[in-house]
PDB file of C-alpha atoms in Angstrom:
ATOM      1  CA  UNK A   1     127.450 104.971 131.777  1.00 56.00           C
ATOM      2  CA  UNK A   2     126.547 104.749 135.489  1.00 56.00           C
ATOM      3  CA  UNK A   3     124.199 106.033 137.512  1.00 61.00           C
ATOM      4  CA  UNK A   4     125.587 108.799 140.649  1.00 53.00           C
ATOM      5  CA  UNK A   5     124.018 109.335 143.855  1.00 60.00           C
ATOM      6  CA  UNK A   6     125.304 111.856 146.151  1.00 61.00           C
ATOM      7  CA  UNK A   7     128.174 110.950 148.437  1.00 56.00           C
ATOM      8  CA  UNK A   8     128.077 112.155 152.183  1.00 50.00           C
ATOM      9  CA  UNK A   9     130.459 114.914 151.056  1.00 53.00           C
ATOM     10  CA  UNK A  10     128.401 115.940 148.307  1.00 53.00           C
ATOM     11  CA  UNK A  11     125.421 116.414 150.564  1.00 51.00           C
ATOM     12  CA  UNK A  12     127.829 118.575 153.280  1.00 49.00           C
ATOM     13  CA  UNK A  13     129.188 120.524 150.602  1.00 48.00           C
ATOM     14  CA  UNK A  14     126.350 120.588 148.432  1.00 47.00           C
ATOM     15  CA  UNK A  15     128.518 120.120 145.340  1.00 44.00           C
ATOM     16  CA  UNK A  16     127.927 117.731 142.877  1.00 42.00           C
ATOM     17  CA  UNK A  17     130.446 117.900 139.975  1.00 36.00           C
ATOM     18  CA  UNK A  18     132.115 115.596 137.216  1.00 34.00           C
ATOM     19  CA  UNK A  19     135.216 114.305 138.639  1.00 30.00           C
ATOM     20  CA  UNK A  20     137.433 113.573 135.033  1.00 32.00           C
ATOM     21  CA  UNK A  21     141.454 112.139 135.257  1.00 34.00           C
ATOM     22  CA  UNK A  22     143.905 114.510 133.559  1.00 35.00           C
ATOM     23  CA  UNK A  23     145.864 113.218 130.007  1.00 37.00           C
ATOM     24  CA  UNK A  24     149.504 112.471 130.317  1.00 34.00           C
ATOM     25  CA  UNK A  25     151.614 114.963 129.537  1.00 39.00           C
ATOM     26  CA  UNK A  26     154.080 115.197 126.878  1.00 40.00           C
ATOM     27  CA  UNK A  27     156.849 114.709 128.946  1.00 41.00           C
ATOM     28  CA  UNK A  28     155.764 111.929 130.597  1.00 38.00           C
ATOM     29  CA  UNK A  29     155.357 110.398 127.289  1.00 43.00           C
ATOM     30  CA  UNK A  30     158.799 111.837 126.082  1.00 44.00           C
ATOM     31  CA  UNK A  31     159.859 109.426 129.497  1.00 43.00           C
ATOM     32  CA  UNK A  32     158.345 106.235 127.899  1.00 41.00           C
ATOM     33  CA  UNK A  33     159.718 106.576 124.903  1.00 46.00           C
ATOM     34  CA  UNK A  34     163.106 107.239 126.259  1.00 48.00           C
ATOM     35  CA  UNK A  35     162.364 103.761 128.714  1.00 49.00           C
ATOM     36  CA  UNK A  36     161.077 101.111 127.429  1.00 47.00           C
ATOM     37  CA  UNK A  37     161.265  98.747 130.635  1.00 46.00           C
ATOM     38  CA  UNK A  38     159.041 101.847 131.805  1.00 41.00           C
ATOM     39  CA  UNK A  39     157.083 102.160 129.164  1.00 44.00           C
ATOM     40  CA  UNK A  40     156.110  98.395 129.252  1.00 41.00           C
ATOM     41  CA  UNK A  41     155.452  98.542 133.068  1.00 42.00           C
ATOM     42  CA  UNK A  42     153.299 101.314 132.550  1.00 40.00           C
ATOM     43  CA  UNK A  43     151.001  99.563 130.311  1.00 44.00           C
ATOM     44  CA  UNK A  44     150.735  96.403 132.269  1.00 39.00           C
ATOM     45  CA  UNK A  45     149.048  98.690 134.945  1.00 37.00           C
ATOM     46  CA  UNK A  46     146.715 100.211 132.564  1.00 40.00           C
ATOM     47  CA  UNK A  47     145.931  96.748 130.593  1.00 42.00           C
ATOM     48  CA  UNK A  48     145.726  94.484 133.553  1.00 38.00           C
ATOM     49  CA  UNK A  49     142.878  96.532 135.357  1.00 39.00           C
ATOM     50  CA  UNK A  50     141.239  96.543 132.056  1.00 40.00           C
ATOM     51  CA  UNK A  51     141.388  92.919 131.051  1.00 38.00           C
ATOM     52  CA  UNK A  52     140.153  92.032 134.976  1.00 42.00           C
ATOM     53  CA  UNK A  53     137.051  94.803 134.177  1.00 41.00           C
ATOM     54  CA  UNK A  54     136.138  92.928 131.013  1.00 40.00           C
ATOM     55  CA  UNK A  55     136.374  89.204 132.445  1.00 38.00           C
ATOM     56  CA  UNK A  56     133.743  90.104 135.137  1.00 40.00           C
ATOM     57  CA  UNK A  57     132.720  93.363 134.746  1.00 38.00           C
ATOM     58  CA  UNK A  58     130.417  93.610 137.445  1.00 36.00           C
ATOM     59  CA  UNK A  59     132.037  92.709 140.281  1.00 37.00           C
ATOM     60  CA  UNK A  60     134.625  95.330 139.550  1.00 32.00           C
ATOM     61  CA  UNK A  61     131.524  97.826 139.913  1.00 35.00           C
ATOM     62  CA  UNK A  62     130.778  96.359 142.834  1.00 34.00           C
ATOM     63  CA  UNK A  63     133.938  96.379 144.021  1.00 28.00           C
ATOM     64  CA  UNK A  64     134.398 100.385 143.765  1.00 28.00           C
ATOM     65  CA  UNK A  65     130.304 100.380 144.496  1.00 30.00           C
ATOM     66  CA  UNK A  66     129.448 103.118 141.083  1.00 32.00           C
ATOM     67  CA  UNK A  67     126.376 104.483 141.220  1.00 37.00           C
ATOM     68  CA  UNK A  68     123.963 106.320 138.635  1.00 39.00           C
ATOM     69  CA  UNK A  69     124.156 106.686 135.170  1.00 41.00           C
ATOM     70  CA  UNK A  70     126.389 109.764 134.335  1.00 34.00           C
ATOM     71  CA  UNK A  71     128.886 109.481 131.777  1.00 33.00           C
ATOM     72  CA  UNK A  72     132.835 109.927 132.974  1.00 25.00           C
ATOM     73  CA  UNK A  73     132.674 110.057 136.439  1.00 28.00           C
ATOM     74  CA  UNK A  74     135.104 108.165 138.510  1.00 25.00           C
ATOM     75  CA  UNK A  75     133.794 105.458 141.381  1.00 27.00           C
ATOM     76  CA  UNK A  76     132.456 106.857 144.345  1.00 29.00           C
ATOM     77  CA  UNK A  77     132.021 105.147 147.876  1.00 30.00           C
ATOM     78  CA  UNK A  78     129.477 105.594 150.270  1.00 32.00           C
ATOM     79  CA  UNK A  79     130.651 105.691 153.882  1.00 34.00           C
ATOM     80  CA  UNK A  80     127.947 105.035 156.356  1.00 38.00           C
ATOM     81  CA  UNK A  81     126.436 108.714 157.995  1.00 40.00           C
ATOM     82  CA  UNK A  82     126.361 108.615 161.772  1.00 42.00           C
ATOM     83  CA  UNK A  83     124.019 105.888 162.892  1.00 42.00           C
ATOM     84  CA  UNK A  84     121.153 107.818 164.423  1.00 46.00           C
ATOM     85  CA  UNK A  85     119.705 106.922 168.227  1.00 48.00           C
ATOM     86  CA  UNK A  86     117.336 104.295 168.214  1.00 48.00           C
ATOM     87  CA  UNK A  87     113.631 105.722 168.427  1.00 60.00           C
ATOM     88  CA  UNK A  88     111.073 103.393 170.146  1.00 73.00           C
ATOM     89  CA  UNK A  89     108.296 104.954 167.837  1.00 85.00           C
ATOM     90  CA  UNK A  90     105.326 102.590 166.200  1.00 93.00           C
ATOM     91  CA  UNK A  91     105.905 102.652 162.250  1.00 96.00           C
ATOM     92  CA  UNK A  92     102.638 104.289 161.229  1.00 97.00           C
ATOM     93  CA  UNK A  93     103.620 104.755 157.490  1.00 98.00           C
ATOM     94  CA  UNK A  94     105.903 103.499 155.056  1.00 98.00           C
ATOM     95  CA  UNK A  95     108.572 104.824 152.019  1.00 99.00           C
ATOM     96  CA  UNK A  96     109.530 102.384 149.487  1.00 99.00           C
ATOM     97  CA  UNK A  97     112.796 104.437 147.763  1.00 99.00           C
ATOM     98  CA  UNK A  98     114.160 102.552 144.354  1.00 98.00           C
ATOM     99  CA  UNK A  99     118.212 103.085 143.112  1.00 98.00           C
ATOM    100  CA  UNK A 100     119.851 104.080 140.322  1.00 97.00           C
ATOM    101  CA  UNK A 101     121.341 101.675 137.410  1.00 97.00           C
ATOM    102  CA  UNK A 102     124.416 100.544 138.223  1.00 96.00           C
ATOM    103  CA  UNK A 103     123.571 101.066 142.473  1.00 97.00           C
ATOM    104  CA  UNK A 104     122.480  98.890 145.505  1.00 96.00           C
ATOM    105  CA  UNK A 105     119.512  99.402 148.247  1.00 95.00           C
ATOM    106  CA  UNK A 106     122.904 100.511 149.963  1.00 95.00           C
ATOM    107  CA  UNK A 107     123.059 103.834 148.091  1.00 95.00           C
ATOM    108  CA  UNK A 108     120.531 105.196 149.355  1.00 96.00           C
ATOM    109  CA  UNK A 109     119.813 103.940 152.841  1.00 95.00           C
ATOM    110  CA  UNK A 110     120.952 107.053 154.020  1.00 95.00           C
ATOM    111  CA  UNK A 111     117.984 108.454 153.689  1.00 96.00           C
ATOM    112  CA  UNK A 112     116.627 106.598 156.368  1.00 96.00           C
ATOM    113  CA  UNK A 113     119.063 107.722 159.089  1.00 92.00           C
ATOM    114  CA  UNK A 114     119.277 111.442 157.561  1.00 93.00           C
ATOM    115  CA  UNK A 115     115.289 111.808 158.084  1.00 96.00           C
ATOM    116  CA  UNK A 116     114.861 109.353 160.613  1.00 92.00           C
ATOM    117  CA  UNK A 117     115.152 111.941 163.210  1.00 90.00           C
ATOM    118  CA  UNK A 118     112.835 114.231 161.734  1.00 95.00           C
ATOM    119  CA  UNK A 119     110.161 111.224 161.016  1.00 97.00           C
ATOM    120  CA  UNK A 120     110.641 108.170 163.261  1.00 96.00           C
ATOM    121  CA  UNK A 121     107.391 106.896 162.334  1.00 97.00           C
ATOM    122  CA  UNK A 122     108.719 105.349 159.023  1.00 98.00           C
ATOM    123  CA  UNK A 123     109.213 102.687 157.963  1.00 97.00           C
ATOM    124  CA  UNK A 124     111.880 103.003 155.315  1.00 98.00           C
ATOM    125  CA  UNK A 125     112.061 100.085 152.638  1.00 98.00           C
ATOM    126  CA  UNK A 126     115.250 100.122 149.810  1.00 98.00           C
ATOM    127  CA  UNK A 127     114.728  97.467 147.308  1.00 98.00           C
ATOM    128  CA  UNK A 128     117.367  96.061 144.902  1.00 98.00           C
ATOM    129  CA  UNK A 129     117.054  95.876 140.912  1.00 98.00           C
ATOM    130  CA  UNK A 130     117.383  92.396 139.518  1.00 98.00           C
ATOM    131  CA  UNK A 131     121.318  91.900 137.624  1.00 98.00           C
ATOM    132  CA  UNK A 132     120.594  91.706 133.713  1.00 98.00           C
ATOM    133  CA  UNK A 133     122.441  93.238 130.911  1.00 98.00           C
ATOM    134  CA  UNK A 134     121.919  96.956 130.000  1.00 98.00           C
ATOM    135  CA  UNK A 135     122.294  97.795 125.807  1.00 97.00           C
ATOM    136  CA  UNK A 136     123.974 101.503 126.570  1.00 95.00           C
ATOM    137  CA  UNK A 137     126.742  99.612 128.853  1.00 95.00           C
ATOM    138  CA  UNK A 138     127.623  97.756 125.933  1.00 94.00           C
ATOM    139  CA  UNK A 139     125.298  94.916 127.448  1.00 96.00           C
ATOM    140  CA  UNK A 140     127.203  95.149 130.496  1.00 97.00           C
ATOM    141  CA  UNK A 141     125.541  92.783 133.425  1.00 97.00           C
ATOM    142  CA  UNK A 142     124.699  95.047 136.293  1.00 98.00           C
ATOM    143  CA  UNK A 143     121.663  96.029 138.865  1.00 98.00           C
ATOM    144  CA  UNK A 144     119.154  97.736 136.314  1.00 98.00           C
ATOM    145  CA  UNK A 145     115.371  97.660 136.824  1.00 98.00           C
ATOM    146  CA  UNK A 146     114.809  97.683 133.130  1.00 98.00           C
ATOM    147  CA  UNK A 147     116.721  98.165 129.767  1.00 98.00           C
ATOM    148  CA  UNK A 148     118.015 101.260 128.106  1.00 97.00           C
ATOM    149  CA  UNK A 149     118.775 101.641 124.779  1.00 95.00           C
ATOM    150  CA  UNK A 150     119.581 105.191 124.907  1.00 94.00           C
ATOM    151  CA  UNK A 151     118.616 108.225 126.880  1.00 91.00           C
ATOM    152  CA  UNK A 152     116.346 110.334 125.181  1.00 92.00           C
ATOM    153  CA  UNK A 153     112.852 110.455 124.938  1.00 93.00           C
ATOM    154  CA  UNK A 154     112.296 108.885 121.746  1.00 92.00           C
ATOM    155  CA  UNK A 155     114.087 105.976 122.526  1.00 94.00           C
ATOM    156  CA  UNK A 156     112.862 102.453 122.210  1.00 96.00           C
ATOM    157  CA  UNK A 157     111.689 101.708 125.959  1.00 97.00           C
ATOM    158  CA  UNK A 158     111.937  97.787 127.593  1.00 98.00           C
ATOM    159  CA  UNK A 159     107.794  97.471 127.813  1.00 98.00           C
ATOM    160  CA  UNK A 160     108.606  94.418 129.400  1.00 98.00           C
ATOM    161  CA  UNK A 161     111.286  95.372 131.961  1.00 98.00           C
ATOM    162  CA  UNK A 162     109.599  98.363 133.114  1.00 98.00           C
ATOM    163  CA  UNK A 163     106.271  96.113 133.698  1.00 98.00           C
ATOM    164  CA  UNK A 164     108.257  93.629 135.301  1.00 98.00           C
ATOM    165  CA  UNK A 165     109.795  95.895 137.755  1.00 98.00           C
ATOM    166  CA  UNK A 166     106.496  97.767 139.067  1.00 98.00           C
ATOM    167  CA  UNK A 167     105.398  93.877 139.317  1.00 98.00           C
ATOM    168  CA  UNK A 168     107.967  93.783 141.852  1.00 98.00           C
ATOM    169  CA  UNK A 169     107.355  97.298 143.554  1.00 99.00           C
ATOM    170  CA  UNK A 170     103.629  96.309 144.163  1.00 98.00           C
ATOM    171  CA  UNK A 171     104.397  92.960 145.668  1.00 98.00           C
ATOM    172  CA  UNK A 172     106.348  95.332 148.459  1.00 98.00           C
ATOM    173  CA  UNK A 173     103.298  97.054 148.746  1.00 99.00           C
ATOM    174  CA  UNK A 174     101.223  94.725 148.913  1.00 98.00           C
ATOM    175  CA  UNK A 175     103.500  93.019 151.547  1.00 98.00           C
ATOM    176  CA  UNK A 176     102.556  96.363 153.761  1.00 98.00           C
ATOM    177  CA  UNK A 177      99.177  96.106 153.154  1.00 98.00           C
ATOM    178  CA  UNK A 178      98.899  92.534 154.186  1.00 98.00           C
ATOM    179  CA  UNK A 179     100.731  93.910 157.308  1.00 97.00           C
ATOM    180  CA  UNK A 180      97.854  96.255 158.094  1.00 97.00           C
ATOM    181  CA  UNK A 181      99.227  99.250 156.328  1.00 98.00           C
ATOM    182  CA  UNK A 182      96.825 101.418 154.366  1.00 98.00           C
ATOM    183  CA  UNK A 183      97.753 102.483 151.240  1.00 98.00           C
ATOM    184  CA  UNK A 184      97.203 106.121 151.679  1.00 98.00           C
ATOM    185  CA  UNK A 185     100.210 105.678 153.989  1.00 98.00           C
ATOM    186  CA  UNK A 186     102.669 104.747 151.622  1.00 99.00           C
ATOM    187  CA  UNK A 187     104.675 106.239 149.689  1.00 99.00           C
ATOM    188  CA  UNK A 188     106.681 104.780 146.505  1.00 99.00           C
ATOM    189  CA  UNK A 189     109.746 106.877 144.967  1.00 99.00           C
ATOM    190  CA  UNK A 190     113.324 106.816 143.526  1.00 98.00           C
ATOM    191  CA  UNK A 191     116.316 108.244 141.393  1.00 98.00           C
ATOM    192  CA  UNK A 192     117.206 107.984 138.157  1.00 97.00           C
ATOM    193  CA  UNK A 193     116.033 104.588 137.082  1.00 98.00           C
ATOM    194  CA  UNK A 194     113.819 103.916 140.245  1.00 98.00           C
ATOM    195  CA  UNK A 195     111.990 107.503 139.931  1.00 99.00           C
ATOM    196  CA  UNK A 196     111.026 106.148 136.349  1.00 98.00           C
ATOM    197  CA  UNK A 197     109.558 102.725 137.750  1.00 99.00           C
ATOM    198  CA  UNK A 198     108.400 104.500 140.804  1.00 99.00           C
ATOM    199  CA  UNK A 199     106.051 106.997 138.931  1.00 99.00           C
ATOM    200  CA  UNK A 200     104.748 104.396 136.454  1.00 99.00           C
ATOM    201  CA  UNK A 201     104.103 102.404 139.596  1.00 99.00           C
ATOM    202  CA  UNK A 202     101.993 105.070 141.205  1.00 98.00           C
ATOM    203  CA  UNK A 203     100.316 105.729 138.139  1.00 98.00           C
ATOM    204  CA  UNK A 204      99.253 102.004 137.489  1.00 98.00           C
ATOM    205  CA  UNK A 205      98.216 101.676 141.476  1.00 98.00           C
ATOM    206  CA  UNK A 206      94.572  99.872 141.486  1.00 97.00           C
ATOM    207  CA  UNK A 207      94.178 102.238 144.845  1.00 97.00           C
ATOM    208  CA  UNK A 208      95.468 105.642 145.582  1.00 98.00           C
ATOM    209  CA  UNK A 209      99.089 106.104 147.433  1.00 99.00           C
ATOM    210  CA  UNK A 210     100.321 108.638 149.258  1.00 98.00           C
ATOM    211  CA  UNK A 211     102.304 110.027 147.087  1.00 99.00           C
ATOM    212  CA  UNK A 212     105.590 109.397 144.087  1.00 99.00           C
ATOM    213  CA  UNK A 213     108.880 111.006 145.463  1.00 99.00           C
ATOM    214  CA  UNK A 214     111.095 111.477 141.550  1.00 99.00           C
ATOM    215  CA  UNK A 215     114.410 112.478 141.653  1.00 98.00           C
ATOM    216  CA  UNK A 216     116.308 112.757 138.235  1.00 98.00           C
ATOM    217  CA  UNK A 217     113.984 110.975 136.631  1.00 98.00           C
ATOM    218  CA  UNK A 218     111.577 111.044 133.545  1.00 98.00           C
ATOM    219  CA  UNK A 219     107.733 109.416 132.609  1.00 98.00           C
ATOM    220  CA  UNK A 220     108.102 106.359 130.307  1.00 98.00           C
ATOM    221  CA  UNK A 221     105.410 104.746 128.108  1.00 98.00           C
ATOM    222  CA  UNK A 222     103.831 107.948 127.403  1.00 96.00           C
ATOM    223  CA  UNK A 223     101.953 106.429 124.636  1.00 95.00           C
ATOM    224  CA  UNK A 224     100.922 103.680 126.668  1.00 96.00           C
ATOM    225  CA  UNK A 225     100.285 105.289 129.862  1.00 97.00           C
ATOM    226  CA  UNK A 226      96.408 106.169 129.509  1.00 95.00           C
ATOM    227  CA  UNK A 227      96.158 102.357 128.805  1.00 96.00           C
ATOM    228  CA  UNK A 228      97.918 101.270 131.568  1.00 97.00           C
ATOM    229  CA  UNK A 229      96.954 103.926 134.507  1.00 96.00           C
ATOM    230  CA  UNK A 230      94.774 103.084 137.618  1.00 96.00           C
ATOM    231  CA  UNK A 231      91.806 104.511 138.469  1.00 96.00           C
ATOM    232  CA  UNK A 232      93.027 107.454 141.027  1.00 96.00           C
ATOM    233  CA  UNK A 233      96.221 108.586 138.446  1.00 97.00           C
ATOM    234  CA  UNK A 234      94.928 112.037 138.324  1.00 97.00           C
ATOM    235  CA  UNK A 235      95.059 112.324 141.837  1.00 98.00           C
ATOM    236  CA  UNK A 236      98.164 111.458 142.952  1.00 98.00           C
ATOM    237  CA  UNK A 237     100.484 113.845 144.683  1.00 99.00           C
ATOM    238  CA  UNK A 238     103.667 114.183 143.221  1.00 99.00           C
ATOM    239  CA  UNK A 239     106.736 115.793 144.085  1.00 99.00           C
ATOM    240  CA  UNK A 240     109.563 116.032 141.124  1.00 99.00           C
ATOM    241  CA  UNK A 241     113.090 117.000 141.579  1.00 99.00           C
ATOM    242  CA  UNK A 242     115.255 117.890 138.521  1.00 98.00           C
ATOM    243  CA  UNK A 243     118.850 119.491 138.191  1.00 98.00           C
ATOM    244  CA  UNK A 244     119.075 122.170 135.202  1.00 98.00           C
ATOM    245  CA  UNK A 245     122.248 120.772 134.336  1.00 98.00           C
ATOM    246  CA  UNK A 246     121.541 116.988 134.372  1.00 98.00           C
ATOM    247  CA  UNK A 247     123.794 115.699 131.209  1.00 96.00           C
ATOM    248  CA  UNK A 248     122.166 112.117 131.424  1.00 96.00           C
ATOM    249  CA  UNK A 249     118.693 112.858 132.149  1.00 97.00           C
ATOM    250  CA  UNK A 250     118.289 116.021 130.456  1.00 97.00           C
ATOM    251  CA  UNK A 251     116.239 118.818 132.467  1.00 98.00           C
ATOM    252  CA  UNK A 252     113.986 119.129 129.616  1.00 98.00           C
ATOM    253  CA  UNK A 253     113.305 115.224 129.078  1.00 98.00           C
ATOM    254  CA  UNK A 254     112.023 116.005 133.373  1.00 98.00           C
ATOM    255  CA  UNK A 255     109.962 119.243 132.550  1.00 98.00           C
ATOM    256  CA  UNK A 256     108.176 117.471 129.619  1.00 98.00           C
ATOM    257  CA  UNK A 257     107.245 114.478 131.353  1.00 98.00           C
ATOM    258  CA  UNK A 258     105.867 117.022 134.210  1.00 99.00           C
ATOM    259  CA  UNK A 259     104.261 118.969 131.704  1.00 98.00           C
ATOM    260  CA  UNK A 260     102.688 115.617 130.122  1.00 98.00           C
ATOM    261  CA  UNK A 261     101.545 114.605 133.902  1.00 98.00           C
ATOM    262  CA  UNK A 262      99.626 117.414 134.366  1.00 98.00           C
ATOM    263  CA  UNK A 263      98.175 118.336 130.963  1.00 97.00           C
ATOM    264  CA  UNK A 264      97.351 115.151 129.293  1.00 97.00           C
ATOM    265  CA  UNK A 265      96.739 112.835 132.160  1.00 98.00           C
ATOM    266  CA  UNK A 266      95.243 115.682 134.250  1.00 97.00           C
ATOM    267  CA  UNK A 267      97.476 115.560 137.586  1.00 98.00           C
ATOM    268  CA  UNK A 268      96.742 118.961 139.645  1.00 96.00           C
ATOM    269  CA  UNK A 269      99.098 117.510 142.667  1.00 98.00           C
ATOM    270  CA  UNK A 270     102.654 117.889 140.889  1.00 99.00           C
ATOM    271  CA  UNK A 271     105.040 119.694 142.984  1.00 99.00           C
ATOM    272  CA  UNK A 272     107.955 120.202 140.457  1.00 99.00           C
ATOM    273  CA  UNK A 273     111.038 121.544 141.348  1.00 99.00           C
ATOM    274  CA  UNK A 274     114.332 122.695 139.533  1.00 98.00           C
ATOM    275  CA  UNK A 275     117.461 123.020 141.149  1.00 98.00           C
ATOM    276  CA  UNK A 276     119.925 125.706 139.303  1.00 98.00           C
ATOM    277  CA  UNK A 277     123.389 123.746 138.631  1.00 98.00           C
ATOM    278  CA  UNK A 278     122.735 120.264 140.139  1.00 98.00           C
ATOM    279  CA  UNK A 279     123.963 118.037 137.676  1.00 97.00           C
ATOM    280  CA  UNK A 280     122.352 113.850 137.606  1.00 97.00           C
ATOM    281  CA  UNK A 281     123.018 113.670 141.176  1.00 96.00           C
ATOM    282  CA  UNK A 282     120.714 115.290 144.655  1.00 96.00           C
ATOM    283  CA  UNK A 283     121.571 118.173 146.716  1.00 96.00           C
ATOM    284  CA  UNK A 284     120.904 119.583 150.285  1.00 96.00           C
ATOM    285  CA  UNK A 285     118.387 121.623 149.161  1.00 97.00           C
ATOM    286  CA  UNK A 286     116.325 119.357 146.771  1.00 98.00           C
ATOM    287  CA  UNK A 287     116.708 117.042 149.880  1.00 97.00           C
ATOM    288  CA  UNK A 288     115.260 119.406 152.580  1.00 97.00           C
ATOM    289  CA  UNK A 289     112.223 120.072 150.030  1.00 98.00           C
ATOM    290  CA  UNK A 290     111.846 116.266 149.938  1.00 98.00           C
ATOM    291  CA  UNK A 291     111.665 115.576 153.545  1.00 98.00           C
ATOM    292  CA  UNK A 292     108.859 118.923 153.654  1.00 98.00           C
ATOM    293  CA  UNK A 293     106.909 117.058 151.386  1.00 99.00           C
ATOM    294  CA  UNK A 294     107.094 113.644 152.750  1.00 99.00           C
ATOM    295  CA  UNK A 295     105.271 115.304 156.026  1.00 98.00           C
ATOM    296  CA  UNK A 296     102.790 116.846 154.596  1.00 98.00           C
ATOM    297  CA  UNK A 297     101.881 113.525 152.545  1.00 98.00           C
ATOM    298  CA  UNK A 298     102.650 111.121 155.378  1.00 98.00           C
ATOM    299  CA  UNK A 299     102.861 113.404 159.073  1.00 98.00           C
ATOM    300  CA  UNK A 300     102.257 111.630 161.922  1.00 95.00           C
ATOM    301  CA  UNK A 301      99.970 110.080 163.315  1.00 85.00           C
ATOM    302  CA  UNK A 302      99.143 109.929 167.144  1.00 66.00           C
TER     303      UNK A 302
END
């Protein structure tokens, strides 16, 4: 169970579907049986991959760079977009944008080049989740910004990992600050996984950002939260992207932790939007409402 972000193709095409590998047919297995010389060279292939996966699973992940936790999908690479011109604009505001389980600051660094054009004057920041073991991989060592037992709401939720992980999101803003950026000019979001630790770190902000960008994602610690939040949670903007046919973060797991933003911690700046078919992944569309948003929270300033 890995987490998917869009490939390039995806975003062209805007598709965003399960790839799955076909069974062998009965005549193929008819053929083995018939060979054995075949037969036993066919299962070296599949049981030498295997064994290699289970000695060190993560660099094979690596290798084939997965992304995203979505359940049967096959390894996807990321080839770099176009590089864009370089812009001799002063940075004037700042996007910190957290991965998936499974992914790298690389899976998403897109981003910067796609809107880059469209806002120059960001400054785009991609961070990496630590390498730990994650119970629903079978305790599988890969990049995970906190533990997951299982994906539904009622889950048992790593307290500790998630607290951890903001821990580290603040020190990058913090960093900015230091560097003379406000924090009304920054803005902190994610998919997946790093929409999770990217709205609990708005939430728990000490001062108001400019906004929580959540992709895929869902609200943990809900009956924590209250506890935990900063003094300017209700008014932080929002903006929430969710598939209708997400298998791994359900659609309804998304509109319930919306629902639970606005009516029992009182958010009024939650701009939640479905997207009819998109599956755990992003899509042209949810990506062009994105950018929209981003400007109004962060346009430019002269």
């Amino acid at each position: 169970m890995i987490d998917r972000r869009p490939s390039p193709e995806d975003i062209q095409s805007g598709t965003a579907k399960d790839r799955t590998c076909p069974s062998i047919s009965t005549t193929f297995a008819q053929a083995l049986a018939r060979r054995p010389t075949l037969a036993v060279s066919f299962f070296l292939v599949i049981l030498i991959p295997i064994i290699g996966l289970l000695l060190n699973p993560f660099n094979f992940q690596n290798r084939y760079r997965l992304s995203l936790f979505s359940q049967h999908q096959d390894p996807i690479s990321i080839q770099k977009p176009p590089e864009m011109p370089a812009q001799n604009v002063t940075k004037t505001a700042t996007v910190i944008f957290c991965h998936g389980l499974g992914d790298t600051s690389a899976g998403w660094s897109f981003l910067a080049q796609q809107f880059g054009a469209q806002m120059p004057w960001v400054k785009w920041i991609f961070p990496d989740a630590p390498i730990q073991p994650v119970t629903i991989n079978m305790g599988m060592k890969m990049p995970s910004w906190f533990d997951i037992v299982d994906l539904t709401p009622t889950a048992k939720e790593d307290e500790k990992g998630l607290l951890a992980s903001v821990e580290t999101i603040r020190s990058l803003i913090q960093k900015e600050v230091d560097a003379g950026r406000p924090t009304d000019r920054i803005i902190v979001g994610g998919f997946s996984q790093g929409a999770t630790i990217s709205i609990l770190t708005g939430l728990m902000s000490p001062t108001l950002l400019a906004g929580v960008a959540c992709l895929s994602g869902f609200l943990p610690l809900k009956d924590k939260i209250k506890q935990l939040e900063g003094p300017h949670a209700s008014q932080l903007k929002v903006f929430w992207g969710h598939g209708t046919d997400d298998p791994v973060v359900k659609y309804d797991w998304g509109s319930q932790s919306v629902n639970f933003l606005r009516g029992d911690l009182g958010l009024s700046h939650v701009d939640f939007k479905s997207y009819q078919g998109l599956v755990h992944s992003a899509s042209p569309q949810e990506l062009a409402d994105l950018l929209t948003w981003l400007n109004d929270c962060i346009p430019n300033q002269p």
